[in-house]
CSV table of C-alpha atoms in Angstrom, one decimal:
chain,number,residue,atom,x,y,z
S,338,MET,CA,67.1,63.1,115.3
S,339,SER,CA,64.7,65.8,114.2
S,340,VAL,CA,62.2,68.2,115.8
S,341,THR,CA,58.9,69.2,114.1
S,342,VAL,CA,56.8,72.2,115.2
S,343,ARG,CA,53.5,73.4,114.0
S,344,VAL,CA,52.8,77.2,113.8
S,345,PRO,CA,49.5,79.0,112.9
S,346,ALA,CA,48.5,81.7,110.6
S,347,LYS,CA,47.0,85.0,111.9
S,348,VAL,CA,44.3,87.4,111.0
S,349,ASN,CA,44.3,91.0,112.1
S,350,VAL,CA,40.9,91.9,113.5
S,351,GLN,CA,42.2,95.4,114.0
S,352,LEU,CA,45.1,97.1,112.2
S,353,ALA,CA,45.4,100.7,113.1
S,354,VAL,CA,48.3,102.4,111.4
S,355,GLY,CA,50.1,105.6,112.4
S,356,ALA,CA,52.1,108.0,110.3
S,357,ALA,CA,55.5,106.9,109.0
S,358,ARG,CA,58.3,107.2,111.6
S,359,PRO,CA,61.8,108.5,110.9
S,360,ASP,CA,63.0,104.9,110.7
S,361,GLY,CA,60.5,104.1,108.0
S,362,PHE,CA,58.3,101.9,110.2
S,363,HIS,CA,54.8,102.8,111.4
S,364,ASP,CA,53.4,102.7,114.9
S,365,LEU,CA,50.6,100.2,115.0
S,366,ALA,CA,47.7,99.0,117.2
S,367,ASN,CA,47.5,95.5,115.8
S,368,VAL,CA,45.1,93.0,117.3
S,369,PHE,CA,46.2,89.6,116.2
S,370,LEU,CA,44.1,86.4,116.3
S,371,ALA,CA,45.8,83.1,115.6
S,372,VAL,CA,43.8,80.7,113.4
S,373,GLY,CA,44.0,77.1,112.5
S,374,LEU,CA,45.9,77.1,109.2
S,375,TYR,CA,49.4,75.8,109.8
S,376,ASP,CA,52.9,75.5,108.5
S,377,GLU,CA,55.1,72.7,109.9
S,378,VAL,CA,58.9,73.3,110.3
S,379,THR,CA,61.2,70.3,110.8
S,380,ALA,CA,64.7,70.8,112.0
S,381,THR,CA,67.3,68.1,111.4
S,382,PRO,CA,71.1,68.3,111.9
S,383,SER,CA,73.0,69.2,108.7
S,384,PRO,CA,76.7,69.9,108.3
S,385,ASP,CA,76.1,72.5,105.6
S,386,GLY,CA,73.3,74.5,107.3
S,387,PRO,CA,71.3,76.5,107.5
S,388,ARG,CA,69.7,74.7,104.6
S,389,ILE,CA,66.0,75.4,103.6
S,390,THR,CA,63.6,73.1,101.7
S,391,CYS,CA,59.9,73.6,101.2
S,392,ASP,CA,56.9,71.8,99.8
S,393,GLY,CA,53.1,72.4,99.7
S,394,PRO,CA,50.9,75.1,98.1
S,395,ASP,CA,52.9,78.0,96.7
S,396,ALA,CA,56.2,76.4,97.7
S,397,ALA,CA,57.8,77.7,94.5
S,398,GLN,CA,57.4,81.3,95.8
S,399,VAL,CA,59.3,80.6,99.1
S,400,PRO,CA,63.0,81.7,99.1
S,401,LEU,CA,65.4,78.9,99.9
S,402,ASP,CA,68.4,81.1,100.8
S,403,ARG,CA,69.4,83.0,103.9
S,404,THR,CA,66.7,85.7,103.2
S,405,ASN,CA,64.1,83.2,104.4
S,406,LEU,CA,63.1,84.1,108.0
S,407,ALA,CA,63.5,80.4,109.0
S,408,ALA,CA,67.2,80.6,108.0
S,409,ARG,CA,67.6,84.0,109.7
S,410,ALA,CA,66.0,82.6,112.9
S,411,ALA,CA,68.5,79.6,113.0
S,412,LEU,CA,71.4,82.0,112.4
S,413,ALA,CA,70.3,84.4,115.1
S,414,LEU,CA,69.9,81.6,117.7
S,415,ALA,CA,73.2,80.0,116.8
S,416,GLU,CA,75.0,83.4,117.0
S,417,ARG,CA,73.5,84.1,120.4
S,418,TYR,CA,74.7,80.7,121.8
S,419,GLY,CA,78.1,80.7,120.0
S,420,ARG,CA,77.5,77.7,117.8
S,421,ASP,CA,77.2,76.9,114.1
S,422,ALA,CA,73.7,76.9,112.5
S,423,ASP,CA,74.2,73.3,111.4
S,424,VAL,CA,70.6,72.5,110.6
S,425,HIS,CA,68.3,71.6,107.7
S,426,LEU,CA,64.9,73.3,108.0
S,427,HIS,CA,62.1,71.8,106.0
S,428,ILE,CA,58.9,73.8,105.7
S,429,ALA,CA,55.6,72.0,105.0
S,430,LYS,CA,53.7,75.0,103.7
S,431,ASP,CA,50.0,75.5,104.1
S,432,ILE,CA,49.7,79.2,105.1
S,433,PRO,CA,49.3,81.3,101.9
S,434,VAL,CA,52.5,82.9,100.7
S,435,ALA,CA,52.5,86.7,100.5
S,436,GLY,CA,48.9,86.6,101.7
S,437,GLY,CA,48.9,88.9,104.7
S,438,MET,CA,48.6,85.9,107.1
S,439,ALA,CA,52.2,86.0,108.5
S,440,GLY,CA,53.3,82.8,106.8
S,441,GLY,CA,56.9,83.9,106.6
S,442,SER,CA,56.8,85.1,110.2
S,443,ALA,CA,55.3,81.8,111.2
S,444,ASP,CA,58.2,79.9,109.6
S,445,GLY,CA,60.7,82.2,111.4
S,446,ALA,CA,59.1,81.6,114.8
S,447,GLY,CA,58.7,77.8,114.1
S,448,ALA,CA,62.4,77.5,113.1
S,449,LEU,CA,63.5,79.3,116.2
S,450,LEU,CA,61.6,77.0,118.5
S,451,ALA,CA,62.6,73.9,116.5
S,452,CYS,CA,66.3,74.8,116.6
S,453,ASP,CA,66.1,75.6,120.3
S,454,ALA,CA,64.7,72.1,121.0
S,455,LEU,CA,67.1,70.4,118.6
S,456,TRP,CA,70.2,72.1,120.0
S,457,GLY,CA,69.1,72.1,123.6
S,458,THR,CA,69.9,75.7,124.0
S,459,GLY,CA,67.3,76.2,126.7
S,460,ALA,CA,66.5,79.8,125.7
S,461,SER,CA,64.0,81.5,127.9
S,462,ARG,CA,60.6,82.7,126.5
S,463,GLU,CA,61.9,86.3,126.9
S,464,GLU,CA,65.1,85.5,124.8
S,465,LEU,CA,63.1,83.8,122.1
S,466,LEU,CA,60.7,86.8,121.9
S,467,ASP,CA,63.7,89.2,121.8
S,468,ILE,CA,65.1,87.3,118.8
S,469,CYS,CA,61.6,87.2,117.2
S,470,ALA,CA,61.3,91.0,117.5
S,471,GLU,CA,64.7,91.3,115.7
S,472,LEU,CA,63.5,89.1,112.9
S,473,GLY,CA,60.2,91.0,112.1
S,474,SER,CA,57.2,92.8,113.4
S,475,ASP,CA,54.8,89.8,113.2
S,476,VAL,CA,57.2,87.1,114.4
S,477,PRO,CA,56.7,87.5,118.1
S,478,PHE,CA,53.0,86.9,117.7
S,479,SER,CA,53.6,83.7,115.7
S,480,LEU,CA,55.5,82.4,118.7
S,481,VAL,CA,52.8,83.4,121.3
S,482,GLY,CA,49.6,82.7,119.3
S,483,GLY,CA,46.1,83.0,120.9
S,484,ALA,CA,45.1,86.7,120.7
S,485,ALA,CA,47.3,89.7,121.4
S,486,LEU,CA,47.6,93.4,120.9
S,487,GLY,CA,50.8,94.4,119.2
S,488,THR,CA,52.1,98.0,119.6
S,489,GLY,CA,55.2,99.7,118.5
S,490,ARG,CA,55.7,98.3,115.0
S,491,GLY,CA,53.6,95.3,116.2
S,492,GLU,CA,56.3,93.5,118.1
S,493,LYS,CA,55.4,94.6,121.7
S,494,LEU,CA,52.7,92.2,122.7
S,495,THR,CA,50.0,92.2,125.3
S,496,GLU,CA,48.1,88.9,125.4
S,497,LEU,CA,44.3,89.2,125.3
S,498,GLU,CA,41.5,87.1,126.7
S,499,VAL,CA,39.0,85.6,124.3
S,500,GLY,CA,35.7,84.3,125.5
S,501,GLY,CA,34.9,81.9,122.6
S,502,THR,CA,35.8,80.6,119.2
S,503,PHE,CA,35.5,82.7,116.1
S,504,HIS,CA,34.8,81.1,112.7
S,505,TRP,CA,36.5,82.5,109.6
S,506,VAL,CA,36.7,82.0,105.8
S,507,PHE,CA,39.8,83.0,103.9
S,508,ALA,CA,39.8,83.6,100.2
S,509,MET,CA,43.2,83.4,98.5
S,510,ALA,CA,43.9,85.8,95.7
S,511,SER,CA,45.4,85.0,92.3
S,512,ARG,CA,48.7,86.8,93.1
S,513,GLY,CA,50.5,88.2,96.1
S,514,LEU,CA,51.1,91.6,97.5
S,515,SER,CA,54.3,93.0,98.9
S,516,THR,CA,53.9,94.3,102.5
S,517,PRO,CA,56.4,97.2,102.0
S,518,ALA,CA,54.5,98.2,98.8
S,519,VAL,CA,51.2,98.3,100.6
S,520,PHE,CA,52.7,100.5,103.3
S,521,ARG,CA,54.2,102.8,100.7
S,522,GLU,CA,50.7,103.1,99.1
S,523,PHE,CA,49.3,103.8,102.6
S,524,ASP,CA,51.8,106.7,102.9
S,525,ARG,CA,50.9,107.9,99.4
S,526,LEU,CA,47.2,107.9,100.1
S,527,ALA,CA,47.7,109.6,103.5
S,528,GLU,CA,49.8,112.4,102.1
S,529,GLY,CA,48.6,115.8,103.2
S,530,ARG,CA,46.3,114.6,106.0
S,531,GLU,CA,46.7,114.2,109.7
S,532,ILE,CA,47.1,110.5,110.8
S,533,PRO,CA,45.9,109.9,114.3
S,534,GLU,CA,47.9,107.9,116.8
S,535,PRO,CA,46.9,104.2,116.5
S,536,VAL,CA,44.9,102.9,119.5
S,537,ALA,CA,43.1,99.6,120.2
S,538,SER,CA,39.3,99.7,119.9
S,539,GLN,CA,37.7,99.0,123.3
S,540,PRO,CA,34.5,97.7,121.7
S,541,LEU,CA,36.6,95.2,119.7
S,542,LEU,CA,38.5,94.1,122.8
S,543,ASP,CA,35.2,93.7,124.6
S,544,ALA,CA,33.8,91.6,121.8
S,545,LEU,CA,36.8,89.3,121.9
S,546,ALA,CA,36.6,88.9,125.6
S,547,LYS,CA,32.9,88.0,125.4
S,548,GLY,CA,33.3,85.7,122.3
S,549,ASP,CA,30.6,87.8,120.6
S,550,ALA,CA,30.9,87.3,116.8
S,551,GLU,CA,28.4,90.0,115.9
S,552,ALA,CA,30.0,92.6,118.1
S,553,LEU,CA,33.4,91.7,116.7
S,554,ALA,CA,32.1,92.0,113.2
S,555,ALA,CA,30.9,95.6,113.9
S,556,ALA,CA,34.3,96.5,115.2
S,557,VAL,CA,36.9,95.0,112.8
S,558,THR,CA,39.0,97.5,110.9
S,559,ASN,CA,42.1,97.5,108.7
S,560,ASP,CA,43.8,100.8,107.9
S,561,LEU,CA,45.8,99.1,105.2
S,562,GLN,CA,42.7,97.9,103.3
S,563,PRO,CA,42.4,101.1,101.1
S,564,ALA,CA,46.0,100.7,100.1
S,565,ALA,CA,45.7,97.0,99.3
S,566,LEU,CA,42.5,97.7,97.2
S,567,SER,CA,44.3,100.5,95.4
S,568,LEU,CA,47.1,98.1,94.3
S,569,PHE,CA,44.7,95.1,93.8
S,570,PRO,CA,41.3,96.5,92.9
S,571,GLU,CA,39.8,93.1,92.1
S,572,LEU,CA,39.8,92.3,95.8
S,573,ALA,CA,36.7,94.4,96.1
S,574,ASP,CA,34.8,91.8,94.1
S,575,THR,CA,35.9,89.1,96.6
S,576,LEU,CA,34.8,91.2,99.5
S,577,ALA,CA,31.4,91.8,98.0
S,578,ALA,CA,30.9,88.1,97.2
S,579,GLY,CA,31.6,87.2,100.8
S,580,ARG,CA,29.2,89.8,102.2
S,581,ALA,CA,26.5,88.7,99.7
S,582,ALA,CA,27.0,85.2,101.0
S,583,GLY,CA,26.1,86.2,104.6
S,584,ALA,CA,29.5,86.9,106.2
S,585,LEU,CA,29.1,89.1,109.3
S,586,ALA,CA,32.2,91.0,108.3
S,587,SER,CA,34.7,91.1,105.4
S,588,LEU,CA,38.1,92.7,105.3
S,589,VAL,CA,41.6,92.4,103.8
S,590,SER,CA,43.8,90.3,106.1
S,591,GLY,CA,46.8,92.5,107.1
S,592,SER,CA,48.5,93.8,104.1
S,593,GLY,CA,46.6,91.4,101.9
S,594,PRO,CA,45.8,90.1,99.4
S,595,THR,CA,44.0,87.3,101.3
S,596,THR,CA,40.5,88.4,102.3
S,597,ALA,CA,38.9,87.3,105.6
S,598,PHE,CA,35.3,86.8,106.4
S,599,LEU,CA,33.9,86.4,109.9
S,600,ALA,CA,30.9,83.9,110.1
S,601,ARG,CA,28.3,83.4,112.8
S,602,ASP,CA,29.3,79.7,113.3
S,603,ALA,CA,31.0,76.7,111.6
S,604,GLU,CA,27.9,76.0,109.4
S,605,ALA,CA,27.7,79.6,108.2
S,606,ALA,CA,31.4,79.6,107.5
S,607,GLU,CA,30.9,76.5,105.2
S,608,ALA,CA,28.1,78.3,103.4
S,609,VAL,CA,30.2,81.5,102.8
S,610,ALA,CA,33.1,79.3,101.6
S,611,GLY,CA,30.9,77.5,99.1
S,612,ALA,CA,29.6,80.8,97.7
S,613,LEU,CA,33.1,82.2,97.4
S,614,ARG,CA,34.3,79.1,95.6
S,615,ALA,CA,31.4,79.5,93.1
S,616,SER,CA,32.0,83.3,92.7
S,617,GLY,CA,35.1,83.0,90.5
S,618,THR,CA,36.6,85.9,92.4
S,619,CYS,CA,39.4,84.0,94.2
S,620,ARG,CA,41.9,81.2,93.6
S,621,ASP,CA,41.2,79.1,96.7
S,622,VAL,CA,39.0,79.2,99.8
S,623,ARG,CA,39.8,77.9,103.3
S,624,THR,CA,37.9,77.8,106.6
S,625,ALA,CA,39.6,78.1,110.0
S,626,SER,CA,38.7,79.0,113.6
S,627,GLY,CA,40.6,80.7,116.3
S,628,PRO,CA,42.1,81.5,118.6
S,629,VAL,CA,44.6,78.6,118.6
S,630,PRO,CA,48.0,78.3,120.4
S,631,GLY,CA,51.3,79.6,118.9
S,632,VAL,CA,54.2,77.4,118.0
S,633,THR,CA,54.0,73.9,119.4
S,634,VAL,CA,56.2,70.9,119.1
S,635,VAL,CA,54.4,68.1,117.2
């Protein structure tokens, strides 16, 4: 017996970052959109679990020990229900690793739902979201999917209505970026200036609700982008190539280094993708649309 789930990547259409808190985290206004790039997580009984295996692009970069969020999710659910985490979790990887698209968080949310189904624990949505929040800031959204505003450190979600489909192009960089390193660089760059409280942009929320790509393009922002560019200056060339190819908007996705380009429609997205492939500024290019649902059993 085994259970396989599919879990999407995300793009941050707004990432407003507040000053560092005493606990080291930052308050955020984080508008997530789930997009159709997926990892699959398969849970199978195993006497020596939790055991992690992985294949797919960049699989060699995925930790296979208990630091993996999938293993941590299995252990957290098992502890809550007083059982052994006797499971083999296989990750079929397609979301970029260390790319700012919540691939690790997706695997954690996917493992949690897969183990819940495999073990028949019957955890409520609220319990699953509570465990997700313990695992990491982006993990709850990976479970929920669609579109949502994340506040606190990103884990407190308010689901958002979206009035249409948005078409995206994602350019994968030649190397990864550490999320903690990007936040440290944000703090360094912000030293000595007042950081406003992060709030969601009403024009951006309105654009999502209307399904208006041009209005969304005018409103997207990422406060971590200057820090990501400081650590990885070559990303500026990728952003410029996408804009030159006709993207409505270009931005670093989350903490990077994946760059995201909003296109007018599916045909325009393919044109931007082709130009980025030819530009020589990135390792790989993918197209995807959103919003899409969160974790689902296959």
